[in-house]
Coordinates of C-alpha atoms and ligand atoms in Angstrom, one line a residue:
X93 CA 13.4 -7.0 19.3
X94 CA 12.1 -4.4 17.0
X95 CA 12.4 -5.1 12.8
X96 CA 14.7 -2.0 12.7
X97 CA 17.4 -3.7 15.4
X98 CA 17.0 -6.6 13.4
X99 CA 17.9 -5.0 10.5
X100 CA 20.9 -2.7 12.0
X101 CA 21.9 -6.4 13.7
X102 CA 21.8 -8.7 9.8
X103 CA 23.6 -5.3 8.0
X104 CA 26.5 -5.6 10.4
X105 CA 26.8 -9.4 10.7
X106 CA 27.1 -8.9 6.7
X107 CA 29.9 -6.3 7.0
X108 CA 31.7 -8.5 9.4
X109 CA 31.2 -11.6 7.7
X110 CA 32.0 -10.5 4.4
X111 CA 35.7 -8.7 5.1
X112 CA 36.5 -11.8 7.1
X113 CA 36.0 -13.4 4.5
X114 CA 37.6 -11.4 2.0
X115 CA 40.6 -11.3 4.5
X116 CA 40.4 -14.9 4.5
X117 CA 40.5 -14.9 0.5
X118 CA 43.0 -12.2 0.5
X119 CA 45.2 -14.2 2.6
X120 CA 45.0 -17.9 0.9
X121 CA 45.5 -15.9 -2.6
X122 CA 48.7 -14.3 -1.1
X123 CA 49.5 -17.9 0.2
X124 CA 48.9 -18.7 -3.3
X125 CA 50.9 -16.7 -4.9
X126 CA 54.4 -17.0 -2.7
X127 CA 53.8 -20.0 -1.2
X128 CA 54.5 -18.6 2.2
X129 CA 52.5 -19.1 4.8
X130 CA 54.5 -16.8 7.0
X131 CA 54.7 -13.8 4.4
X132 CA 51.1 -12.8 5.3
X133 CA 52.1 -12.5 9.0
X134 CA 55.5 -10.5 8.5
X135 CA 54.2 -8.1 6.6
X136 CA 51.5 -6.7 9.1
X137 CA 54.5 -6.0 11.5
X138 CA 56.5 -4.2 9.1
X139 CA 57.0 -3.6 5.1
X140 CA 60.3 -5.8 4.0
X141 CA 62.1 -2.7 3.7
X142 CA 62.6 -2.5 7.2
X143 CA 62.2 -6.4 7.9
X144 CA 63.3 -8.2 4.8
X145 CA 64.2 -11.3 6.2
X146 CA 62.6 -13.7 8.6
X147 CA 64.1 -14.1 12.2
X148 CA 66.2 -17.0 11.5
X149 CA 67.4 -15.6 8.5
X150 CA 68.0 -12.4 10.7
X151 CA 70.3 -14.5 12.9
X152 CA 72.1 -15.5 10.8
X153 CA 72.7 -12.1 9.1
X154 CA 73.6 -10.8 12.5
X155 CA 76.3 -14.0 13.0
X156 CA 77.5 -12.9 9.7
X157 CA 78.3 -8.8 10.0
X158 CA 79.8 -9.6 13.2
X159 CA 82.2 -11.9 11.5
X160 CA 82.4 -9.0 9.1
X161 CA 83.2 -6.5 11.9
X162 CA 85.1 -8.6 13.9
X163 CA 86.9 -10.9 11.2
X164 CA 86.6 -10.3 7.8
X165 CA 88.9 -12.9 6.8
X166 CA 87.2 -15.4 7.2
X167 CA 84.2 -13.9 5.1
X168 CA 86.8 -15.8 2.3
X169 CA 86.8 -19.3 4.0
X170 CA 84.5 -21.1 1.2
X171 CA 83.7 -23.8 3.7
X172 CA 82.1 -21.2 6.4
X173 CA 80.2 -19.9 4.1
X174 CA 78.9 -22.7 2.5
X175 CA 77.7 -24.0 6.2
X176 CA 76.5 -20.4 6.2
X177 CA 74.3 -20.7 2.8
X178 CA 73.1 -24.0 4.1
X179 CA 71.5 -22.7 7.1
X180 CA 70.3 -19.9 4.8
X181 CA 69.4 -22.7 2.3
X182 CA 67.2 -24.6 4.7
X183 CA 65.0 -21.4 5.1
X184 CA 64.7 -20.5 1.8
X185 CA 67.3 -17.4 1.8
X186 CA 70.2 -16.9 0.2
X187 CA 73.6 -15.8 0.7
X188 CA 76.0 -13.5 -1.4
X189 CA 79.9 -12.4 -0.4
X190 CA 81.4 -9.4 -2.2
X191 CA 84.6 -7.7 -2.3
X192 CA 85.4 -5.1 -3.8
X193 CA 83.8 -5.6 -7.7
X194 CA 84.4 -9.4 -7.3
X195 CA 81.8 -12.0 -6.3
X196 CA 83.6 -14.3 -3.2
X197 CA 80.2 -16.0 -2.5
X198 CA 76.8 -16.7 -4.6
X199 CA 74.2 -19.0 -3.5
X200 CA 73.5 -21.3 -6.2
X201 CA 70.2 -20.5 -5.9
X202 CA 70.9 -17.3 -7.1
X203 CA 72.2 -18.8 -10.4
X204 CA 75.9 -18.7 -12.1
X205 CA 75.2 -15.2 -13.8
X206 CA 75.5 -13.1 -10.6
X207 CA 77.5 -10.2 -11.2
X208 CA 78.7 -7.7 -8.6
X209 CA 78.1 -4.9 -10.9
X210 CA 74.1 -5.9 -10.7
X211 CA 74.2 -5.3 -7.1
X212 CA 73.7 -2.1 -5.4
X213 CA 76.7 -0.2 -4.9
X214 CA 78.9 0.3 -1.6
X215 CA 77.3 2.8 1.0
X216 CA 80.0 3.5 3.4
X217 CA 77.9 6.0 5.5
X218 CA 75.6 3.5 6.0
X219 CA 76.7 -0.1 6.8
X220 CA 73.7 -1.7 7.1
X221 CA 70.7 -1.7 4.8
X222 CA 67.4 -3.4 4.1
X223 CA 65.7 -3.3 0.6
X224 CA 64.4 -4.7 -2.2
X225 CA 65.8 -5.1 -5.5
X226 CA 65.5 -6.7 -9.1
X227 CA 68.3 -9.2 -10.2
X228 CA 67.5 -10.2 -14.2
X229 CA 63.5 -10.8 -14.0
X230 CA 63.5 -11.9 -9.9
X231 CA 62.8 -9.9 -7.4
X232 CA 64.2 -10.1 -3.7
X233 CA 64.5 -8.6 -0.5
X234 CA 68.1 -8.3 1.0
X235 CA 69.6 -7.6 4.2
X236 CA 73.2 -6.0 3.5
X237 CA 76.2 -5.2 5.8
X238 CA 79.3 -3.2 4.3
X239 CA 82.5 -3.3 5.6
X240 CA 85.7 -3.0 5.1
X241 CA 88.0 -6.6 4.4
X242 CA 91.3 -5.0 5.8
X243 CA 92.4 -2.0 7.4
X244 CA 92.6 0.0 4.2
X245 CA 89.1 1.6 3.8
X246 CA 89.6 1.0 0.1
X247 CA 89.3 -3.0 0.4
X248 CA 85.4 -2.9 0.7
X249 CA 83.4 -6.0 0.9
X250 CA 79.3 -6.6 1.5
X251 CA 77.3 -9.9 2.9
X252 CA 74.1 -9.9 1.4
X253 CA 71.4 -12.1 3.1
X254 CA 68.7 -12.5 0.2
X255 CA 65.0 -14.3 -0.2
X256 CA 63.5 -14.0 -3.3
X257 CA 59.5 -12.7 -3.3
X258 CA 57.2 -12.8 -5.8
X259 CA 56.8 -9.0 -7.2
X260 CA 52.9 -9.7 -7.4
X261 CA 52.5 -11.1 -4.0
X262 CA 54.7 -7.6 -3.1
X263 CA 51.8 -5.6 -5.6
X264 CA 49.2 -7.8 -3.4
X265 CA 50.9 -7.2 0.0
X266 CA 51.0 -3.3 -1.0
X267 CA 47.4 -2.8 -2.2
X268 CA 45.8 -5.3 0.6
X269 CA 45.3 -3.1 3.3
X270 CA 44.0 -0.5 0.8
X271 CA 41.7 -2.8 -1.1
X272 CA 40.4 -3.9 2.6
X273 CA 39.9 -0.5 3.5
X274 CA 37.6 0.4 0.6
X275 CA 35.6 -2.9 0.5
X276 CA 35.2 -2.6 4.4
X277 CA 34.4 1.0 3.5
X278 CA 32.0 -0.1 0.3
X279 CA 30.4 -2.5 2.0
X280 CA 29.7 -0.1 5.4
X281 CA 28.2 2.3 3.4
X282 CA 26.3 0.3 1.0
X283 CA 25.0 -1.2 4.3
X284 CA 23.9 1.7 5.6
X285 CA 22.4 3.6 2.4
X286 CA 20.3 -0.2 2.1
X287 CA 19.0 -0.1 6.1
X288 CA 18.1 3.4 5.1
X289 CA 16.4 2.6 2.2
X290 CA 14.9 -1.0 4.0
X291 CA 13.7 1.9 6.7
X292 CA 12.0 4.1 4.5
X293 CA 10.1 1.8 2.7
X294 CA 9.4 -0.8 5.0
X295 CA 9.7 0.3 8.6
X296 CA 8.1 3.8 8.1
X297 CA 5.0 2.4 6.3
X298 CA 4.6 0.3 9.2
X299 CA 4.7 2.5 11.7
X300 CA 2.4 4.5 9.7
X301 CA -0.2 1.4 9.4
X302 CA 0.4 1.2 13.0
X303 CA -0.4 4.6 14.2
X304 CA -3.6 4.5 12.0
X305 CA -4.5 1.0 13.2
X306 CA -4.6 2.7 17.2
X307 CA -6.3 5.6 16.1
X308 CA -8.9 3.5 14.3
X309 CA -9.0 1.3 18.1
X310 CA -9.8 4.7 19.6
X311 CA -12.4 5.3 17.2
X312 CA -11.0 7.9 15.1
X313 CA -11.7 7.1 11.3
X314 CA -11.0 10.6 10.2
X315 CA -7.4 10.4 8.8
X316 CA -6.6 9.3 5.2
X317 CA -3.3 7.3 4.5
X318 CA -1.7 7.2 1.2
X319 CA 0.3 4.3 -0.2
X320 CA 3.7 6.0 -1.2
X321 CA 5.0 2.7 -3.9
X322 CA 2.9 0.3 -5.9
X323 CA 5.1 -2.5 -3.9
X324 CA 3.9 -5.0 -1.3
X325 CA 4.0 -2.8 1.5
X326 CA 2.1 -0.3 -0.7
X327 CA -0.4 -2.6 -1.4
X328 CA -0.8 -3.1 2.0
X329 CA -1.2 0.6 3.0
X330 CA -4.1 0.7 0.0
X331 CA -5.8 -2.4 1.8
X332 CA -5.9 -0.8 4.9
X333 CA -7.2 2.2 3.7
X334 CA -9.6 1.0 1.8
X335 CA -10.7 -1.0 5.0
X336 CA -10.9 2.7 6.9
X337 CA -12.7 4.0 4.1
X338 CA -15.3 1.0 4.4
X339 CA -15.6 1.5 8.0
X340 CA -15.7 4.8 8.2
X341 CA -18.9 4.9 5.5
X342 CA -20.7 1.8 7.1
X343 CA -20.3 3.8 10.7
X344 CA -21.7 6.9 9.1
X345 CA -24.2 4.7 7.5
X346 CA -25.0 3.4 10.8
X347 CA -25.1 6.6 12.8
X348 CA -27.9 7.0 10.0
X349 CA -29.5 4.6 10.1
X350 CA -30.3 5.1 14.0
X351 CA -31.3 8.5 13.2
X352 CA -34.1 7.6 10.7
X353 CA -34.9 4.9 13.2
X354 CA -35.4 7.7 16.1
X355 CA -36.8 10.2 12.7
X356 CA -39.1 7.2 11.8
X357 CA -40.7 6.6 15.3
X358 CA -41.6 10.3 15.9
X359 CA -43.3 10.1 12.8
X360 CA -45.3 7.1 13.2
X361 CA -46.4 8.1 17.2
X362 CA -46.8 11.6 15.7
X363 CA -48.9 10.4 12.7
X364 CA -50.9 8.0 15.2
X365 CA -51.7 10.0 17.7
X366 CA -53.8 12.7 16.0
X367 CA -56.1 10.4 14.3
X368 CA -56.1 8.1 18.0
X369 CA -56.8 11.6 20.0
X370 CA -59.6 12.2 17.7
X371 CA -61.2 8.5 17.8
X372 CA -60.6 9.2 21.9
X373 CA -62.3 12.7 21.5
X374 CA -65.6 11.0 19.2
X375 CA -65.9 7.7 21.6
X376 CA -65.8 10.0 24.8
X377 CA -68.6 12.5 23.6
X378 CA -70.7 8.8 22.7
X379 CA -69.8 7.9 26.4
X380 CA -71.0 11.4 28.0
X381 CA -74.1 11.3 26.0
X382 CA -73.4 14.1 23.5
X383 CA -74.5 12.2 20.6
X384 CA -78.4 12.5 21.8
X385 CA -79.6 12.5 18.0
X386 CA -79.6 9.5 15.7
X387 CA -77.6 11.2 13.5
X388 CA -75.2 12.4 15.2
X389 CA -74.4 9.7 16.7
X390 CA -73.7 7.9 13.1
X391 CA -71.3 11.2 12.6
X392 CA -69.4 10.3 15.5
X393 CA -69.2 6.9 14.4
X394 CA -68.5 7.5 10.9
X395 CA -65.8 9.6 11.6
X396 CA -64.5 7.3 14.6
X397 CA -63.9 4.9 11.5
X398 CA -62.1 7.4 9.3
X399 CA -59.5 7.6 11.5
X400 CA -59.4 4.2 11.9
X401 CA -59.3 3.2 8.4
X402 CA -56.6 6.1 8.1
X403 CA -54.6 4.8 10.5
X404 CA -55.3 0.7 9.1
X405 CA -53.9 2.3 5.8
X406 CA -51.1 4.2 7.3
X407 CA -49.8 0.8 9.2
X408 CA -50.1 -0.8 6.2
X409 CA -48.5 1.5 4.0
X410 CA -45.7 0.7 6.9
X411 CA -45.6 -2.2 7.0
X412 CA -45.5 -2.8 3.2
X413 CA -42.7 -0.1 2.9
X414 CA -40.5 -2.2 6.2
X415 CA -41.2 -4.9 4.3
X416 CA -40.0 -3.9 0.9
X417 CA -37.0 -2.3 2.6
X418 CA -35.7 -5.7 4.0
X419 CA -36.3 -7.4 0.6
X420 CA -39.0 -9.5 2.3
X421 CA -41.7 -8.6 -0.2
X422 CA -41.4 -11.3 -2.7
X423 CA -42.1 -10.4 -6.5
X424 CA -43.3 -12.4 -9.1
X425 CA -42.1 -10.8 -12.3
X426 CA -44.1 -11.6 -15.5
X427 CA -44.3 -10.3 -19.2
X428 CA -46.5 -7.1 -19.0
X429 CA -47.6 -5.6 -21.9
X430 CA -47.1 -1.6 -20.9
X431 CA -49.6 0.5 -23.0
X432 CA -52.7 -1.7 -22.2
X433 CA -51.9 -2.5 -18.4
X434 CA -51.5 1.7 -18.0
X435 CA -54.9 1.9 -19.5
X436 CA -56.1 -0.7 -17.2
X437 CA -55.2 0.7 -14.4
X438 CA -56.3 4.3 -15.0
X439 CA -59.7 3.0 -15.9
X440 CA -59.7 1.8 -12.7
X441 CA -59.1 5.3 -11.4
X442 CA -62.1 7.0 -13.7
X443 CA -64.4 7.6 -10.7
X444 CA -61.7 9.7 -9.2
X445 CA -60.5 11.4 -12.3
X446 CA -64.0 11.9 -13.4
X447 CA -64.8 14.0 -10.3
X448 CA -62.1 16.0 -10.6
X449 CA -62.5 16.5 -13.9
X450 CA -59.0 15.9 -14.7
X451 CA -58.1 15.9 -18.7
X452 CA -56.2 11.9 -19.2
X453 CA -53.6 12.6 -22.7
X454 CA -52.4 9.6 -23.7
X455 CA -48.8 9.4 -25.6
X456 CA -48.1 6.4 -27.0
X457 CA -47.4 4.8 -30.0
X458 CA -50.3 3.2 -32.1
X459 CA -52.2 0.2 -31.2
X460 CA -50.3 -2.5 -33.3
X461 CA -47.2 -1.9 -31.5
X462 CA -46.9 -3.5 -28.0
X463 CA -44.3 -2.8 -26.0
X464 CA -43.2 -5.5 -23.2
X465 CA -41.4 -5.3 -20.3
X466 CA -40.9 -7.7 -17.2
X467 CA -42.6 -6.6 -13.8
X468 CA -44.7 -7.6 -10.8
X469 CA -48.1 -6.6 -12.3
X470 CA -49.4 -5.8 -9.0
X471 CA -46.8 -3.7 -7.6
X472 CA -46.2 -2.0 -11.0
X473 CA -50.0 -0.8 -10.4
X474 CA -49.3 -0.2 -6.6
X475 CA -46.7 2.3 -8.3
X476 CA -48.7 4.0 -11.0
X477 CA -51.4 4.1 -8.4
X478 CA -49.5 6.3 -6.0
X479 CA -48.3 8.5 -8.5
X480 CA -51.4 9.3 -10.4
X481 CA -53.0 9.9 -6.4
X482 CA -50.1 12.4 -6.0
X483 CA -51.0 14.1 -9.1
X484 CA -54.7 13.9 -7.9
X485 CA -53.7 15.1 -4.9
X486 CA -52.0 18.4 -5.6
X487 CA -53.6 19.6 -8.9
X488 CA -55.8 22.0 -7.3
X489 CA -56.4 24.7 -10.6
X490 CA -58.2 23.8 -13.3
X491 CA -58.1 22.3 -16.4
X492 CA -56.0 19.7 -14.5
X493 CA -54.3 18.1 -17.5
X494 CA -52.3 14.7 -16.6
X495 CA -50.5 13.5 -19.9
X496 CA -49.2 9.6 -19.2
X497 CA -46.4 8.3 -21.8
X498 CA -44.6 5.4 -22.7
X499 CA -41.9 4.8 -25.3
X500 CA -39.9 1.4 -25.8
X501 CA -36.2 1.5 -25.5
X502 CA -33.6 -0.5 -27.2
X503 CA -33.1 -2.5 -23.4
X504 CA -35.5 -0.7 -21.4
X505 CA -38.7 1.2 -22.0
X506 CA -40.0 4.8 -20.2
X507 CA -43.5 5.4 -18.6
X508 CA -43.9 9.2 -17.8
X509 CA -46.8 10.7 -15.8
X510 CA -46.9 14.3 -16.4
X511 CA -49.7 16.8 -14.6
X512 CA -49.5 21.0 -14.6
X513 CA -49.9 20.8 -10.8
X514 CA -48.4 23.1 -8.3
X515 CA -44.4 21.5 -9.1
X516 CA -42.1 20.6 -6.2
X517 CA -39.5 23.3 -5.1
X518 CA -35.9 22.3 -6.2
X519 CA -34.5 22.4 -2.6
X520 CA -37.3 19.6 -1.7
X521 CA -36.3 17.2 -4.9
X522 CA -33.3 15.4 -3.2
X523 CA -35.6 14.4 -0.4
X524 CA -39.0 13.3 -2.2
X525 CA -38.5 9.8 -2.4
X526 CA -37.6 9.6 1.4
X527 CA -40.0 8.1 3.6
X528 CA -42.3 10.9 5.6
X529 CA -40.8 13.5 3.7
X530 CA -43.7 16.0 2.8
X531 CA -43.3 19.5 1.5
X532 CA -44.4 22.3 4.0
X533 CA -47.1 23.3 1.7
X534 CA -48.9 19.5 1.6
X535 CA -48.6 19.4 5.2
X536 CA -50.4 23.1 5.0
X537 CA -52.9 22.6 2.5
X538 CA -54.1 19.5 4.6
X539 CA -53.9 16.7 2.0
X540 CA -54.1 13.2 3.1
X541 CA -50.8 11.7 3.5
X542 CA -48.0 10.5 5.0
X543 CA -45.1 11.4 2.9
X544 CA -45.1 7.2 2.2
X545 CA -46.1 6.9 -1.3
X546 CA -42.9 8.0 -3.2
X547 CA -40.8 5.7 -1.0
X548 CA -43.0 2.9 -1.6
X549 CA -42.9 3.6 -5.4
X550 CA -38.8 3.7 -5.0
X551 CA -38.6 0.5 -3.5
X552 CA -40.9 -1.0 -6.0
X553 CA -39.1 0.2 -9.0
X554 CA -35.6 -0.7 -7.5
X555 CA -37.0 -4.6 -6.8
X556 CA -37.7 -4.2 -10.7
X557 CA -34.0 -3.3 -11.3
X558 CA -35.7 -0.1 -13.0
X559 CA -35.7 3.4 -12.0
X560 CA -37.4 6.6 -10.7
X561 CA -37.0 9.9 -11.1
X562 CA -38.5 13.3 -10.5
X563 CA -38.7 16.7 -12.7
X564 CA -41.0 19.7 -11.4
X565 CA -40.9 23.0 -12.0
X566 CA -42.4 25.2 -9.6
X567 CA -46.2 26.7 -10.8
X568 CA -45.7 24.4 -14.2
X569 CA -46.0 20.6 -12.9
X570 CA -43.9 17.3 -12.2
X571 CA -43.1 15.1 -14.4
X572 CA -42.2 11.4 -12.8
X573 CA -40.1 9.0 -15.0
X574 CA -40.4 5.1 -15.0
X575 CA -38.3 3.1 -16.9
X576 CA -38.0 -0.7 -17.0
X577 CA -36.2 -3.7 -18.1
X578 CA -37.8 -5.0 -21.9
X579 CA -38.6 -8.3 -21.7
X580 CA -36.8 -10.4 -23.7
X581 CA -37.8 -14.2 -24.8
X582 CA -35.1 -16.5 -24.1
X583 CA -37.3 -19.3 -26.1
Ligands
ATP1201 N1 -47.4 15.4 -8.4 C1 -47.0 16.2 -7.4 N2 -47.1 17.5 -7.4 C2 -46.7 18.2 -6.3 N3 -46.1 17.7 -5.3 C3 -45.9 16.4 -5.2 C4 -46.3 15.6 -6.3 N4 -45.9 14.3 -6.0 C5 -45.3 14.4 -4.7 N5 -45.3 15.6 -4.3 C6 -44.7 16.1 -3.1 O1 -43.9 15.1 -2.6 C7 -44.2 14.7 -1.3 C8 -44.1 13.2 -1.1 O2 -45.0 12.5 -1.8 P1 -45.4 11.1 -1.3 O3 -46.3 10.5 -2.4 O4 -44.2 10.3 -0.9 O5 -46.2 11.4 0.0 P2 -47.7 11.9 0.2 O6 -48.4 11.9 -1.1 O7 -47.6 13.2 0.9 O8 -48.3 10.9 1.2 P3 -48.8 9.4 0.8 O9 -48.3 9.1 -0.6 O10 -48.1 8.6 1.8 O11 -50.2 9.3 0.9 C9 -45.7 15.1 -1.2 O12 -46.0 15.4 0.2 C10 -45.7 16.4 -2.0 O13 -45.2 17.5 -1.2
MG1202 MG1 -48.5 10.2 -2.3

């Protein structure tokens, strides 16, 4: 059974439940009220107008006007009447005699005051009438025969069968049916604007959620659905698509993922099988005997162990970049103090900036200050390492100027290494620090390298919690940005 049918099914069970129940209230108030259980039946056969007394009551009205019709006379024997009133008596009704303006008959419950002029006048054309009418404050419903007491139309005379009613219960019996009406009415329509409303904001939203839960089972994570109230169900709607949102990114993030899998293994057999087909060229020339002379056979060999140690360095370089990529590479972060570890490590370097007679600027602030920051000394120089080769690399004019910087922050200080090299083109920034990514021109101008060092460098400085970042311009030089977290002592 679907929610909606449910819905429709409790909505009506509440309409039905709750006029029975005001029925059932109406009617015990009425009972109430007069005191009658029978009043609440009569009148939904007829108004008392037409039916004013009961059918015993009736009977005896009938045994009454055909005495009247038949013989009046004895419409003035005291003791029939009486007999008459007590039947009348015994339910509830009364009985009153009239002839002419004189009062033969009153029921003493209709009290000694009675007088004929307070009744309703003589109808000739119409013998017999049912009504209602007010006697002093009390109001009754009458059953009335006129007749004539003689031959002489003149001599007129009236029974009146009477039972007093209450004029609220009359009010109540008038306005029931109504009042019924418009809470039946009410309550259908409040019903039906409240499954409407239940509908929109519950059974819609759900369908929705629905629908987008099978298209996400076929695989479709395309659509976008948005939460149309802040409530529960809204809520719910957010959840899901935040959860669609999640998917759909770690799906793209997936798809790639397996395409720098499939990008990274071209590159690796590509960037393994040039120097392995020239160590396969060298070894087969040794085989055939081409190397006839000492020396060159120690060229073949020599060269044989280029290759070899540039392919040692390009599996390591791999297998240090895997290995920082799955947070396997462990770090063992230290205080560092910046200015004289960057001096270190470049005077390591002097052979190489010596012979290419590079121009080392140094900005930093005077000795006495020290600036300290927490790294992993030997990746830090792994870093600085790479990024002065780079610069090494691809200065070819001269002077070749590289200008190395540091400057303390309030929480993190800045190491810049700054050469007047060639520049990377803008539309090749966004990739640099992906692995194998090379410009066209390195690739051309035959530079060692396998596009592994910025990515490397990346990785380092993210294990640091630091960061990296690139500015070139092309023709005036690159500019690479460090920064790191200060160290702080917590003694
Ligand atoms: N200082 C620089 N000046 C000009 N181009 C640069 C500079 N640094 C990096 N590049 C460009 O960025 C590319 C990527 O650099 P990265 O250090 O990652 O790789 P690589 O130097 O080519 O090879 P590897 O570092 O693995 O030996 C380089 O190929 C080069 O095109
Ligand atoms: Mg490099």
């Amino acid at each position: 059974m679907s929610i909606r049918f449910r819905l429709l099914l409790s909505f009506a069970a509440v309409v039905i439940v709750s006029v029975i129940l005001f029925v059932s209230a109406a009617y015990l108030l009425s009972v109430a009220v007069t005191g009658d259980f029978r009043s609440i039946s009569s009148f939904y056969r007829i108004h008392y107008s037409l039916h004013p007394l009961s059918e015993e009551e009736e009977s005896i009205f009938l045994d009454l006007k055909y005495l009247a019709k038949h013989d009046p006379v004895l419409l003035q024997d005291p003791e029939r009447l009486q007999s008459y009133d007590l039947e009348l008596k015994m339910v509830q009704a009364g009985l009153v005699v009239r002839r002419n303006e004189q009062l033969v008959y009153v029921s003493p419950m209709l009290g000694e005051s009675l007088q004929a002029s307070e009744l309703p006048a003589y109808e000739m054309n119409n013998y017999s009438i049912r009504n209602t009418m007010n006697l002093g404050s009390r109001f009754y419903s009458y059953a009335k025969f006129d007749f004539s007491f003689g031959t002489k139309a003149a001599d007129r005379g009236s029974i009146y069968v009477l039972r007093e009613r209450s004029p609220f219960a009359e009010v109540i019996r008038m306005v029931l049916p109504i009042l019924i009406g418009i809470f039946a009415a009410v309550l259908l329509i409040t019903s039906l604007l409240l499954y409407r409303y239940v509908t929109r904001k519950i059974i819609q939203p759900l369908e929705r959620l629905k629908q987008s839960a099978e298209h996400i089972k076929e695989g479709d994570l395309t659509f976008t659905l948005k939460p149309e109230s802040g409530d529960e169900i809204g809520q719910l709607v957010m959840t899901f698509e935040q959860m669609r949102l999640r998917l759909h990114e770690s799906i793209q993030l997936q798809l790639r993922y397996e395409d720098n899998r499939k990008q990274l293994l071209s590159n690796i057999s590509h960037d393994l099988r040039t120097p392995i087909t020239t160590i396969k060229g060298y070894a087969e020339g040794i085989r055939d005997g081409v190397t006839n002379t000492q020396e060159k056979l120690d060229r073949y060999v020599g060269a044989i162990h280029t290759r070899a140690t540039d392919m040692e360095k390009l599996v390591d370089e791999l297998l240090y970049f895997s290995k920082l990529d799955l947070n396997k590479e462990p770090y063992s972060f230290q205080q560092l103090e910046l200015v004289s570890f960057l001096k270190r490590t470049l005077d390591e370097m002097a052979i190489e900036l010596d012979q290419q007679r590079v121009q080392l600027t140094w900005e930093c602030p005077p000795p006495p200050e020290a600036i300290f920051v927490l790294a992993d000394r030997e990746k830090l120089r792994r870093v600085i390492v790479n990024l002065v080769d780079n610069s090494l690399k691809y200065m070819v004019r001269d002077p070749k100027i590289l200008t190395i910087g540091v400057k303390r922050g309030p929480e993190q200080s800045d190491i810049w290494i700054k050469d007047n090299g060639p520049g990377i083109k803008p539309e090749s920034l966004p990739y640099i620090f992906e692995r194998f990514y090379r410009e066209e021109e390195s690739r051309d101008q035959s530079a060692p390298g396998y596009g592994l060092g910025l990515a490397i460098a990346k990785g380092i400085m993210e294990g640091h919690g630091g960061d990296i970042s690139i500015e070139s311009s092309v023709g005036e030089g690159t500019t690479v940005f460090l920064s790191l977290q200060n160290f702080v002592d917590h003694r």
